[in-house]
C-alpha positions as a printed NumPy array, in Angstrom:
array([[ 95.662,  73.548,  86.259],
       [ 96.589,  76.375,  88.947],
       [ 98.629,  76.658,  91.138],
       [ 97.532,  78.527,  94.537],
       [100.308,  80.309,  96.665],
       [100.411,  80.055,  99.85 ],
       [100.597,  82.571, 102.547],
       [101.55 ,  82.429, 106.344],
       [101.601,  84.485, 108.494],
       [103.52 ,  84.654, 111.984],
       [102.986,  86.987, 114.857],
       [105.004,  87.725, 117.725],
       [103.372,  89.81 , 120.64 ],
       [105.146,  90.786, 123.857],
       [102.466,  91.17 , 126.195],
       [103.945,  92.869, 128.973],
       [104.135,  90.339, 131.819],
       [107.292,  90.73 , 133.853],
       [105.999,  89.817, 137.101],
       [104.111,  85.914, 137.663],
       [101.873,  86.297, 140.657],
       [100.048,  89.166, 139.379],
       [ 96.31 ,  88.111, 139.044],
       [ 95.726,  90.131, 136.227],
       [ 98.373,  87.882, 133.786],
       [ 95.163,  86.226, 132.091],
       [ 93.255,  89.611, 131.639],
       [ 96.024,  91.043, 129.819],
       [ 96.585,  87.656, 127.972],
       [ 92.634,  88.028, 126.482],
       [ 93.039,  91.615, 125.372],
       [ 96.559,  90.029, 123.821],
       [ 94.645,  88.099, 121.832],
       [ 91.344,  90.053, 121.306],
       [ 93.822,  92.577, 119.7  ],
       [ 95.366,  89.606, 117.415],
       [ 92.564,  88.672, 116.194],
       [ 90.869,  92.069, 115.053],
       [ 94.633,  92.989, 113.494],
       [ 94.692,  89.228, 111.667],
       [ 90.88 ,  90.337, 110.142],
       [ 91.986,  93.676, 109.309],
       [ 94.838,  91.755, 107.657],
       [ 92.66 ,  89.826, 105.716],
       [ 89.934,  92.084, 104.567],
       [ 92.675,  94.367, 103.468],
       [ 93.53 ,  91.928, 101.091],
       [ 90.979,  90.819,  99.602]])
């Protein structure tokens, strides 16, 4: 029987926000993200 090891892994992004009332806190937020994501997959395929 094997044994699998497991991996995590834990990001930490500072987005930029300093100000609240700016409208634009949720686009930045999504390209915070969309930028996650493709690094994570990178990440991953890497790898592999």
């Amino acid at each position: 029987m094997s044994s699998k090891r497991k991996e995590s892994l834990v990001l930490l992004l500072n987005i930029g926000v300093t100000n609240p009332n700016i409208e634009n806190n949720s686009l930045l937020f999504e390209k915070a993200k969309h930028i996650a994501q493709r690094k994570i997959e990178k990440m991953i395929f890497f790898k592999t």
